[in-house]
């Protein structure tokens, strides 16, 4: 057991005080994620202007891992282009699900790799990651 | 062996009967408190299946050779045991299924499709497991029957007055758990059966959580359908049972088609066998049924009364121990409760609790417990749940409480 | 170990791997020749389940504690093994069921009810098992679909020309056994699949008798549905599987309702999970699935090719040995045959034969083998059947022949 | 194994040369029995005049035990009153299914008790017994 590895300082911090909490009114992209086994749920909204994510906001209920992932990811991709954001979320996804060891490029998100040793919790981390990918690839909101 | 030390009784079984309990988890003693999900198996149950495979394995009913005869005898004997255990007079009123979920689906697909329609209503307790909700929603889609939840109080008590006021001759079925897996509530099934029958409705009781703790007597409680899973009662996975009142069973349309459930098959038309065979198409879970029989032998040997007393004593101890943990809220505080302790802890999500407790060897469940509508009703997304069984001890609860305090330290 | 003595090869396994074979029956060595009904289990399969119950038992998918994680890992690993074994590219295209019978019922109740109607036809081989007839008759009652048998010759060969002439765009499904449990006929499933697909029909193959002897490759054979039972392939009772082509599976309506198959449940409405979970409501047969995985490991270790060679050599020996028994008629003499020897003996009814052979330790099956329409077609009420497996030997066949002569003496 | 006990001389004799084989044209009572597990099947016809079974005939296919039981029973009850026949068939039924040891009153039918040691074969013997009881209790044919 490496509980300290899973519940690192930064994760607990983001879980207790999630950044970017609250949905955007002027969202251009939106997605919802749901984990049927545990009931965790996240709704994500993005504002994308000229290919750049200018704002991001989420709501949801879930465990510390799910909330911290959403919060950390939101902080990381705000200001990134959608392509960069997609690529980055893919990197993080790989890092939490596989054994690849180069966690340098992940920055703060490297903390999430502790989840690898807890297979039943990997889904908690991937919930927000999938939601972001969904929002970017198929979550465009039709303007009235 | 039996007896009480201070306030908590000792288990009425030797823990050594349960091989799995001897192991260490992450360096700690295992406190297995996830019994509502599935119980551990005594050696006698495991050995009954090994013995079957090593000595008697053969297909049942159709062979004339010795192995087939032995397999058939053991298989049929288990049906008699289960019928006796739940007070059914006729062993043939008990059908083997894959589990409690399939048992309820069987009722929905046979009795339900044949008897429900847009002019009928089904009342299901608001604390039902998805297994006793979704099959009916699927039947409702085909038949147009209306499903209405029977309200539940904040404490997790079923609103019997509401039920009385809402029962009329449009109600075809009342569906209710005997014991709630999420909250521990024990529902008054005998009383509900009387009320349902008074307006001509049938009653289906989901006995999944009750079989190993306080099983129904299907005759005394006057039940029409009673659904069970072996794996929640010290038996193997992959086998369960459904009791159906014989008068209903006699004319019930078949369920799945295949071998053993027919009388004659031809391209022009097929005739069906009598119950129980009519509802047991294909090779059954022979080893599983034999293991189920061994689990019933185990329960009978220990005695439901002694099991009940022990679990009650643990529940009492656990309730006060948990209540003393700051920030902990017990969910489900019905006056009549089985040994299930569901709770939330301020500032720590139940899933995180599950992982943190596991680090201390404490196995609990966290989540919606397949009761999403109930969670919504109670206004919590999930709870943590410690559910007790005959082999649990005061030490298990103490270990849980210790681990809760440790978890709080991590999240402080 | 492997090799051949005179004309018959030796089993490619140590017989000691099968504990049950060591026993004596009525004072005689056991010659177990009822393998088409159910095979015996190697020690590794029995032990995999004992190990599960003694070390890892927990409910799968929903728990975060260590036992649940171990149980889930082992459970999921079996799905990967089965997918590999039958050549499926995606493990999630394999669904766990109670057995082959339930697998076919699942197709009938989901795909069948949604896609069949009075304007459609189903073609089923005239040698089908009741498990692949009755579920469709039940669907026909609801949908009005027409069921037509594909003729079979006196030797037990499917009439492919008839099939070719009768396939048109009204045909929605062709259903056929890969290997006939009553006669041993091996049907050309790949060829039939091509023919069916050419007119837009789907193909369902009942692989019950093939899995342990010559399993399909669902991609190479281009199958839409493939149904299996573990207990006929050295695995435990109570578990089987259904492969569904992923494109069909994706949009398939759910089967049974309950836990694990849902995404969200509310009184207003319920949404369903993705495959395979959508089709696996309730606690699965966890130990059974793990045992199934161990059986696949066993088959892979010995190697289907070696199994096939051995059984073929036994079939050849058995065919000539039985043909030499006066008054004996082999039933099922297709050129392409698996190691199943069905026969009748003048003046002795198959049931009497079954009992008389049992007296000499020889376990065979007698009856209609759940193929009443086929028996009618062949003009026999029943046959006696010796069906072979990897552990059978020349001695088993010699013992059978000896016992047949003894039986004839009794009835002389 | 007591195969000699099961396949006694008299049983083999009746199985090979069943008496009363063939259905009656002028039957007053009729019944059919079917054993779904093994496919055995028997059709039974009776002619009852003034409460006495004057003729009996059966057809069917089945094993030696099933055929011998039908043949032996037919021989035994022809000429008996329906009440006597019912009572006798009940006695035989008990004798083949239970451990009662007084087989004296059964006469030739005592040979059937060998089946007791072969539980999977008991149904073969009871097929004809149940058919006779059905014919007598509910098999009356409406006269045109
Ligand atoms: C060809 C065939 N199909 C289907 C079945 C049914 O299998 P199960 O009884 O395991 O469901 C059998 C077994 O008897 C069989 O031989
Ligand atoms: C109250 C209740 N009903 C039904 C079920 C479903 O039982 P199974 O999963 O064994 O089919 C469960 C188990 O989770 C339960 O607790």
Short mmCIF file of C-alpha atoms in Angstrom, two decimals, chain B:
data_model
loop_
_atom_site.label_atom_id
_atom_site.label_comp_id
_atom_site.label_asym_id
_atom_site.label_seq_id
_atom_site.Cartn_x
_atom_site.Cartn_y
_atom_site.Cartn_z
CA UNK B 1 -17.54 -21.10 21.65
CA UNK B 2 -20.75 -19.17 21.78
CA UNK B 3 -21.16 -16.71 24.61
CA UNK B 4 -20.48 -13.06 25.25
CA UNK B 5 -17.42 -11.16 26.42
CA UNK B 6 -18.33 -7.90 27.99
CA UNK B 7 -20.98 -6.63 25.69
CA UNK B 8 -20.23 -8.33 22.36
CA UNK B 9 -20.87 -12.01 21.84
CA UNK B 10 -18.33 -14.31 20.28
CA UNK B 11 -19.09 -15.76 16.87
CA UNK B 12 -21.02 -19.01 17.07
CA UNK B 13 -18.56 -20.53 14.57
CA UNK B 14 -14.87 -21.32 14.58
CA UNK B 15 -13.22 -18.71 12.38
CA UNK B 16 -10.93 -21.46 11.12
CA UNK B 17 -13.92 -22.80 9.22
CA UNK B 18 -13.42 -19.87 6.84
CA UNK B 19 -10.03 -20.32 5.19
CA UNK B 20 -10.02 -16.87 3.60
CA UNK B 21 -10.13 -15.07 6.93
CA UNK B 22 -6.69 -16.30 7.92
CA UNK B 23 -4.90 -14.11 5.38
CA UNK B 24 -3.27 -10.73 5.90
CA UNK B 25 -4.15 -7.76 3.72
CA UNK B 26 -1.46 -5.12 3.19
CA UNK B 27 0.25 -6.51 6.26
CA UNK B 28 -2.86 -6.27 8.42
CA UNK B 29 -5.35 -8.75 9.72
CA UNK B 30 -8.34 -8.96 7.36
CA UNK B 31 -11.52 -7.43 8.74
CA UNK B 32 -14.00 -8.51 6.11
CA UNK B 33 -17.02 -6.23 6.43
CA UNK B 34 -18.40 -6.49 2.91
CA UNK B 35 -20.80 -9.33 3.59
CA UNK B 36 -23.81 -7.72 1.98
CA UNK B 37 -21.89 -7.83 -1.30
CA UNK B 38 -20.95 -11.46 -0.80
CA UNK B 39 -20.19 -13.60 2.23
CA UNK B 40 -17.13 -15.76 2.64
CA UNK B 41 -17.52 -19.53 2.33
CA UNK B 42 -17.01 -22.12 5.04
CA UNK B 43 -14.72 -25.02 4.26
CA UNK B 44 -17.71 -27.37 4.14
CA UNK B 45 -19.19 -25.46 1.23
CA UNK B 46 -15.94 -25.33 -0.73
CA UNK B 47 -15.33 -29.01 -0.07
CA UNK B 48 -18.80 -30.05 -1.13
CA UNK B 49 -18.06 -28.71 -4.60
CA UNK B 50 -14.55 -30.13 -4.76
CA UNK B 51 -15.98 -33.48 -3.71
CA UNK B 52 -18.59 -33.27 -6.41
CA UNK B 53 -16.01 -32.58 -9.11
CA UNK B 54 -13.62 -35.24 -7.83
CA UNK B 55 -16.18 -38.00 -7.33
CA UNK B 56 -19.65 -37.43 -8.75
CA UNK B 57 -19.45 -35.01 -11.66
CA UNK B 58 -21.99 -35.84 -14.37
CA UNK B 59 -24.94 -34.25 -16.02
CA UNK B 60 -28.16 -34.63 -14.06
CA UNK B 61 -31.55 -36.17 -14.77
CA UNK B 62 -30.77 -37.71 -18.11
CA UNK B 63 -28.11 -40.31 -17.44
CA UNK B 64 -28.58 -43.82 -16.10
CA UNK B 65 -24.99 -44.36 -15.05
CA UNK B 66 -23.80 -44.20 -11.48
CA UNK B 67 -22.16 -40.76 -11.60
CA UNK B 68 -25.24 -39.24 -13.12
CA UNK B 69 -27.36 -40.86 -10.45
CA UNK B 70 -25.15 -39.53 -7.68
CA UNK B 71 -25.09 -36.05 -9.21
CA UNK B 72 -28.87 -36.11 -9.60
CA UNK B 73 -29.41 -37.28 -6.03
CA UNK B 74 -27.20 -34.53 -4.61
CA UNK B 75 -28.80 -31.94 -6.88
CA UNK B 76 -32.34 -32.93 -5.92
CA UNK B 77 -31.44 -33.11 -2.23
CA UNK B 78 -30.43 -29.45 -2.28
CA UNK B 79 -33.88 -28.48 -3.50
CA UNK B 80 -35.45 -30.26 -0.55
CA UNK B 81 -33.04 -28.48 1.81
CA UNK B 82 -33.86 -25.06 0.45
CA UNK B 83 -37.59 -25.70 0.52
CA UNK B 84 -37.32 -26.73 4.17
CA UNK B 85 -35.13 -23.77 4.99
CA UNK B 86 -37.68 -21.24 3.78
CA UNK B 87 -40.71 -23.19 4.94
CA UNK B 88 -41.99 -24.18 1.51
CA UNK B 89 -44.08 -27.31 1.61
CA UNK B 90 -43.29 -28.53 -1.88
CA UNK B 91 -39.65 -28.72 -3.04
CA UNK B 92 -40.90 -28.30 -6.59
CA UNK B 93 -42.01 -24.77 -5.79
CA UNK B 94 -38.34 -23.77 -5.64
CA UNK B 95 -36.60 -22.98 -8.95
CA UNK B 96 -32.84 -22.70 -9.39
CA UNK B 97 -31.61 -19.53 -11.04
CA UNK B 98 -28.28 -17.80 -11.64
CA UNK B 99 -28.92 -15.57 -8.66
CA UNK B 100 -31.42 -13.23 -7.05
CA UNK B 101 -31.30 -10.90 -10.04
CA UNK B 102 -32.28 -13.65 -12.44
CA UNK B 103 -34.97 -14.84 -10.04
CA UNK B 104 -36.68 -11.44 -10.21
CA UNK B 105 -36.21 -11.24 -13.98
CA UNK B 106 -37.87 -14.63 -14.23
CA UNK B 107 -40.94 -13.33 -12.41
CA UNK B 108 -41.01 -10.21 -14.59
CA UNK B 109 -40.64 -12.10 -17.87
CA UNK B 110 -43.13 -14.86 -17.10
CA UNK B 111 -45.74 -13.68 -14.63
CA UNK B 112 -45.17 -10.01 -15.43
CA UNK B 113 -45.53 -10.09 -19.20
CA UNK B 114 -48.59 -12.30 -18.92
CA UNK B 115 -50.44 -10.37 -16.24
CA UNK B 116 -49.55 -6.69 -16.48
CA UNK B 117 -50.98 -3.96 -18.64
CA UNK B 118 -51.67 -0.22 -18.78
CA UNK B 119 -54.56 -0.60 -16.32
CA UNK B 120 -52.30 -2.13 -13.67
CA UNK B 121 -49.87 -0.75 -11.14
CA UNK B 122 -46.79 -2.11 -9.44
CA UNK B 123 -45.71 -0.64 -6.11
CA UNK B 124 -42.02 -0.99 -5.32
CA UNK B 125 -40.40 0.24 -2.17
CA UNK B 126 -38.27 3.33 -2.73
CA UNK B 127 -35.37 1.44 -1.22
CA UNK B 128 -35.36 -1.35 -3.82
CA UNK B 129 -32.17 -2.66 -5.35
CA UNK B 130 -31.80 -2.10 -9.09
CA UNK B 131 -32.47 -5.83 -9.43
CA UNK B 132 -36.05 -5.21 -8.32
CA UNK B 133 -36.55 -2.01 -10.31
CA UNK B 134 -35.01 -2.40 -13.76
CA UNK B 135 -36.71 -5.73 -14.65
CA UNK B 136 -40.04 -4.04 -13.99
CA UNK B 137 -39.13 -0.97 -16.01
CA UNK B 138 -38.33 -3.30 -18.87
CA UNK B 139 -41.71 -5.00 -18.46
CA UNK B 140 -43.39 -1.60 -18.21
CA UNK B 141 -41.97 -0.67 -21.59
CA UNK B 142 -43.69 -3.65 -23.13
CA UNK B 143 -46.92 -3.70 -21.16
CA UNK B 144 -47.55 -0.10 -20.15
CA UNK B 145 -47.89 -1.00 -16.47
CA UNK B 146 -47.30 1.90 -14.07
CA UNK B 147 -44.53 1.69 -11.45
CA UNK B 148 -44.89 3.74 -8.29
CA UNK B 149 -42.34 3.90 -5.46
CA UNK B 150 -43.51 3.41 -1.89
CA UNK B 151 -41.96 6.29 0.09
CA UNK B 152 -39.21 5.85 2.62
CA UNK B 153 -38.48 8.10 5.60
CA UNK B 154 -35.15 9.82 6.27
CA UNK B 155 -34.35 7.03 8.72
CA UNK B 156 -34.99 4.44 6.03
CA UNK B 157 -38.39 3.23 7.21
CA UNK B 158 -40.98 2.22 4.66
CA UNK B 159 -44.17 4.30 4.79
CA UNK B 160 -46.74 1.63 5.58
CA UNK B 161 -49.53 4.17 5.94
CA UNK B 162 -48.88 5.43 2.44
CA UNK B 163 -48.94 1.85 1.22
CA UNK B 164 -52.25 1.15 2.96
CA UNK B 165 -53.75 4.28 1.45
CA UNK B 166 -52.51 3.48 -2.04
CA UNK B 167 -53.37 -0.17 -2.29
CA UNK B 168 -56.41 -0.80 -4.42
CA UNK B 169 -57.50 -3.39 -6.97
CA UNK B 170 -55.45 -1.74 -9.73
CA UNK B 171 -52.32 -2.89 -7.91
CA UNK B 172 -51.06 -6.17 -9.35
CA UNK B 173 -47.83 -6.52 -7.39
CA UNK B 174 -46.03 -5.14 -4.38
CA UNK B 175 -42.27 -5.57 -4.50
CA UNK B 176 -40.14 -5.12 -1.43
CA UNK B 177 -36.79 -6.11 0.01
CA UNK B 178 -36.90 -8.11 3.17
CA UNK B 179 -33.68 -6.47 4.38
CA UNK B 180 -32.23 -3.39 2.76
CA UNK B 181 -28.64 -3.93 1.60
CA UNK B 182 -27.93 -0.19 1.70
CA UNK B 183 -29.42 0.71 5.09
CA UNK B 184 -30.16 -2.48 6.97
CA UNK B 185 -33.87 -1.76 7.36
CA UNK B 186 -35.95 -4.86 8.00
CA UNK B 187 -39.32 -4.56 6.30
CA UNK B 188 -42.49 -6.13 7.74
CA UNK B 189 -43.06 -8.51 4.85
CA UNK B 190 -45.80 -10.53 6.54
CA UNK B 191 -47.82 -7.42 7.20
CA UNK B 192 -47.28 -6.13 3.67
CA UNK B 193 -48.32 -9.50 2.25
CA UNK B 194 -51.59 -9.36 4.17
CA UNK B 195 -52.26 -5.84 2.95
CA UNK B 196 -51.43 -6.72 -0.65
CA UNK B 197 -53.56 -9.85 -0.67
CA UNK B 198 -56.50 -7.93 0.76
CA UNK B 199 -56.79 -6.05 -2.55
CA UNK B 200 -55.86 -9.04 -4.70
CA UNK B 201 -52.28 -7.96 -5.34
CA UNK B 202 -49.35 -10.38 -5.20
CA UNK B 203 -46.19 -9.83 -3.22
CA UNK B 204 -42.62 -10.36 -4.38
CA UNK B 205 -39.99 -10.30 -1.66
CA UNK B 206 -36.33 -9.81 -2.49
CA UNK B 207 -34.71 -12.02 0.13
CA UNK B 208 -31.12 -11.52 -1.05
CA UNK B 209 -29.98 -9.98 2.22
CA UNK B 210 -32.19 -12.04 4.48
CA UNK B 211 -31.43 -15.65 3.65
CA UNK B 212 -28.33 -15.84 5.84
CA UNK B 213 -29.63 -13.65 8.63
CA UNK B 214 -33.39 -13.90 9.06
CA UNK B 215 -34.96 -15.84 6.20
CA UNK B 216 -38.63 -15.63 5.43
CA UNK B 217 -41.03 -18.46 6.03
CA UNK B 218 -42.85 -18.33 2.74
CA UNK B 219 -45.96 -19.98 4.15
CA UNK B 220 -46.18 -18.11 7.44
CA UNK B 221 -45.36 -14.83 5.71
CA UNK B 222 -47.75 -15.80 2.91
CA UNK B 223 -45.43 -14.82 0.06
CA UNK B 224 -46.07 -15.28 -3.64
CA UNK B 225 -42.50 -14.87 -4.90
CA UNK B 226 -39.30 -15.03 -2.86
CA UNK B 227 -35.93 -14.40 -4.55
CA UNK B 228 -32.52 -15.44 -3.20
CA UNK B 229 -28.80 -15.64 -3.99
CA UNK B 230 -26.57 -18.40 -2.60
CA UNK B 231 -23.41 -16.28 -2.57
CA UNK B 232 -24.88 -13.92 0.01
CA UNK B 233 -25.62 -16.84 2.33
CA UNK B 234 -22.24 -18.60 2.56
CA UNK B 235 -22.87 -20.41 -0.72
CA UNK B 236 -21.16 -20.25 -4.11
CA UNK B 237 -21.48 -17.65 -6.83
CA UNK B 238 -23.63 -18.31 -9.87
CA UNK B 239 -26.64 -19.84 -8.20
CA UNK B 240 -29.79 -18.52 -6.64
CA UNK B 241 -33.38 -19.52 -6.32
CA UNK B 242 -36.93 -18.38 -6.69
CA UNK B 243 -39.82 -19.64 -4.65
CA UNK B 244 -43.17 -19.34 -6.36
CA UNK B 245 -46.46 -20.12 -4.67
CA UNK B 246 -47.50 -23.49 -6.18
CA UNK B 247 -50.89 -22.26 -7.40
CA UNK B 248 -49.15 -19.54 -9.42
CA UNK B 249 -46.34 -21.75 -10.58
CA UNK B 250 -48.58 -24.45 -12.00
CA UNK B 251 -49.84 -22.30 -14.86
CA UNK B 252 -46.84 -20.05 -15.32
CA UNK B 253 -45.56 -19.79 -18.91
CA UNK B 254 -42.01 -21.03 -19.49
CA UNK B 255 -38.96 -18.80 -19.13
CA UNK B 256 -35.97 -19.89 -21.20
CA UNK B 257 -36.26 -22.62 -23.84
CA UNK B 258 -34.02 -25.65 -24.17
CA UNK B 259 -33.29 -29.09 -22.78
CA UNK B 260 -35.05 -30.42 -19.66
CA UNK B 261 -37.85 -27.83 -19.76
CA UNK B 262 -39.78 -29.63 -22.50
CA UNK B 263 -42.03 -32.63 -22.66
CA UNK B 264 -41.88 -33.10 -26.43
CA UNK B 265 -40.24 -31.04 -29.17
CA UNK B 266 -41.18 -31.13 -32.82
CA UNK B 267 -41.03 -28.65 -35.65
CA UNK B 268 -44.80 -28.49 -35.52
CA UNK B 269 -44.91 -27.55 -31.87
CA UNK B 270 -43.47 -28.12 -28.46
CA UNK B 271 -45.04 -29.04 -25.13
CA UNK B 272 -43.55 -28.09 -21.83
CA UNK B 273 -42.56 -30.02 -18.75
CA UNK B 274 -43.98 -29.54 -15.26
CA UNK B 275 -42.39 -27.18 -12.72
CA UNK B 276 -39.66 -26.92 -11.63
CA UNK B 277 -38.12 -28.32 -14.84
CA UNK B 278 -40.23 -26.04 -17.02
CA UNK B 279 -38.19 -23.13 -15.68
CA UNK B 280 -34.76 -24.73 -15.70
CA UNK B 281 -33.66 -25.01 -19.31
CA UNK B 282 -30.23 -26.44 -19.98
CA UNK B 283 -27.59 -27.94 -17.77
CA UNK B 284 -27.96 -26.30 -14.37
CA UNK B 285 -25.17 -25.11 -12.10
CA UNK B 286 -24.92 -28.57 -10.57
CA UNK B 287 -21.85 -27.92 -8.42
CA UNK B 288 -23.32 -24.56 -7.42
CA UNK B 289 -26.61 -26.07 -6.33
CA UNK B 290 -24.77 -28.71 -4.30
CA UNK B 291 -22.67 -25.96 -2.72
CA UNK B 292 -25.84 -24.02 -1.98
CA UNK B 293 -27.15 -27.12 -0.22
CA UNK B 294 -23.97 -27.30 1.85
CA UNK B 295 -24.39 -23.63 2.78
CA UNK B 296 -27.90 -24.36 4.02
CA UNK B 297 -26.51 -27.26 6.04
CA UNK B 298 -24.00 -24.84 7.54
CA UNK B 299 -26.71 -22.31 8.40
CA UNK B 300 -28.85 -25.03 9.93
CA UNK B 301 -25.96 -26.42 11.94
CA UNK B 302 -25.09 -23.02 13.44
CA UNK B 303 -28.73 -22.03 13.76
CA UNK B 304 -30.32 -18.87 12.47
CA UNK B 305 -31.23 -17.86 16.02
CA UNK B 306 -27.65 -17.93 17.22
CA UNK B 307 -26.51 -16.12 14.09
CA UNK B 308 -29.15 -13.50 14.62
CA UNK B 309 -28.24 -12.96 18.27
CA UNK B 310 -24.57 -12.59 17.47
CA UNK B 311 -25.13 -10.16 14.62
CA UNK B 312 -27.51 -8.13 16.73
CA UNK B 313 -24.94 -7.81 19.44
CA UNK B 314 -22.34 -6.69 16.87
CA UNK B 315 -24.78 -4.21 15.41
CA UNK B 316 -25.39 -2.67 18.77
CA UNK B 317 -21.68 -2.41 19.50
CA UNK B 318 -20.92 -1.10 16.03
CA UNK B 319 -23.67 1.46 16.13
CA UNK B 320 -22.33 3.07 19.28
CA UNK B 321 -18.71 2.76 18.19
CA UNK B 322 -19.38 4.49 14.89
CA UNK B 323 -21.64 7.10 16.44
CA UNK B 324 -18.71 8.17 18.56
CA UNK B 325 -16.58 9.01 15.50
CA UNK B 326 -16.70 12.78 15.02
CA UNK B 327 -18.18 13.85 11.69
CA UNK B 328 -19.69 10.42 11.02
CA UNK B 329 -23.37 10.19 10.13
CA UNK B 330 -25.11 6.82 10.18
CA UNK B 331 -27.45 6.37 7.22
CA UNK B 332 -30.32 4.06 7.98
CA UNK B 333 -31.48 4.11 11.57
CA UNK B 334 -34.72 2.19 11.38
CA UNK B 335 -35.80 0.71 14.70
CA UNK B 336 -35.90 -2.71 13.12
CA UNK B 337 -32.50 -3.18 11.52
CA UNK B 338 -30.16 -5.93 10.37
CA UNK B 339 -26.41 -5.78 10.95
CA UNK B 340 -25.58 -3.31 8.22
CA UNK B 341 -23.86 -0.03 9.07
CA UNK B 342 -24.05 2.53 6.30
CA UNK B 343 -22.47 5.90 6.91
CA UNK B 344 -20.88 9.03 5.54
CA UNK B 345 -17.96 10.91 7.01
CA UNK B 346 -17.62 14.67 6.64
CA UNK B 347 -14.97 15.69 4.16
CA UNK B 348 -14.09 12.23 2.88
CA UNK B 349 -15.86 10.68 -0.05
CA UNK B 350 -16.92 7.06 0.51
CA UNK B 351 -14.63 5.84 -2.28
CA UNK B 352 -11.62 7.42 -0.69
CA UNK B 353 -12.70 5.89 2.60
CA UNK B 354 -12.91 2.48 0.92
CA UNK B 355 -9.33 2.74 -0.29
CA UNK B 356 -8.01 4.17 2.95
CA UNK B 357 -9.69 1.49 5.04
CA UNK B 358 -8.41 -1.23 2.74
CA UNK B 359 -4.93 -0.02 3.58
CA UNK B 360 -5.67 -1.13 7.12
CA UNK B 361 -7.09 -4.50 6.12
CA UNK B 362 -10.67 -3.36 6.49
CA UNK B 363 -12.88 -4.40 3.57
CA UNK B 364 -16.02 -2.32 3.24
CA UNK B 365 -18.10 -1.27 0.27
CA UNK B 366 -18.69 2.27 -0.88
CA UNK B 367 -21.01 3.56 -3.53
CA UNK B 368 -24.69 3.57 -4.30
CA UNK B 369 -25.09 -0.12 -3.45
CA UNK B 370 -27.22 -0.57 -6.58
CA UNK B 371 -29.83 1.68 -4.98
CA UNK B 372 -29.50 4.92 -6.94
CA UNK B 373 -33.10 5.99 -6.35
CA UNK B 374 -32.68 5.50 -2.62
CA UNK B 375 -29.43 7.49 -2.58
CA UNK B 376 -31.21 10.29 -4.39
CA UNK B 377 -34.04 10.15 -1.87
CA UNK B 378 -31.57 10.39 1.01
CA UNK B 379 -29.64 13.15 -0.72
CA UNK B 380 -26.28 11.41 -0.67
CA UNK B 381 -24.34 10.34 -3.76
CA UNK B 382 -22.91 7.33 -2.00
CA UNK B 383 -22.32 5.83 1.43
CA UNK B 384 -19.66 3.67 3.00
CA UNK B 385 -21.07 0.40 4.27
CA UNK B 386 -19.86 -2.14 6.78
CA UNK B 387 -22.05 -5.24 6.67
CA UNK B 388 -21.66 -8.03 9.17
CA UNK B 389 -21.81 -11.78 9.13
CA UNK B 390 -21.62 -14.69 11.54
CA UNK B 391 -17.79 -14.71 11.67
CA UNK B 392 -17.35 -11.03 12.46
CA UNK B 393 -16.04 -9.99 15.84
CA UNK B 394 -15.69 -7.00 18.08
CA UNK B 395 -12.12 -6.80 16.85
CA UNK B 396 -13.34 -6.24 13.27
CA UNK B 397 -15.36 -3.26 14.39
CA UNK B 398 -12.53 -1.89 16.49
CA UNK B 399 -10.25 -2.21 13.47
CA UNK B 400 -12.81 -0.33 11.37
CA UNK B 401 -13.03 2.48 13.89
CA UNK B 402 -9.26 2.69 14.15
CA UNK B 403 -8.96 2.86 10.35
CA UNK B 404 -11.61 5.59 10.21
CA UNK B 405 -9.56 7.72 12.57
CA UNK B 406 -6.46 7.09 10.45
CA UNK B 407 -8.36 8.10 7.32
CA UNK B 408 -9.38 11.31 8.97
CA UNK B 409 -5.75 12.03 9.70
CA UNK B 410 -4.86 11.67 6.01
CA UNK B 411 -7.63 14.04 4.99
CA UNK B 412 -7.19 16.43 7.91
#
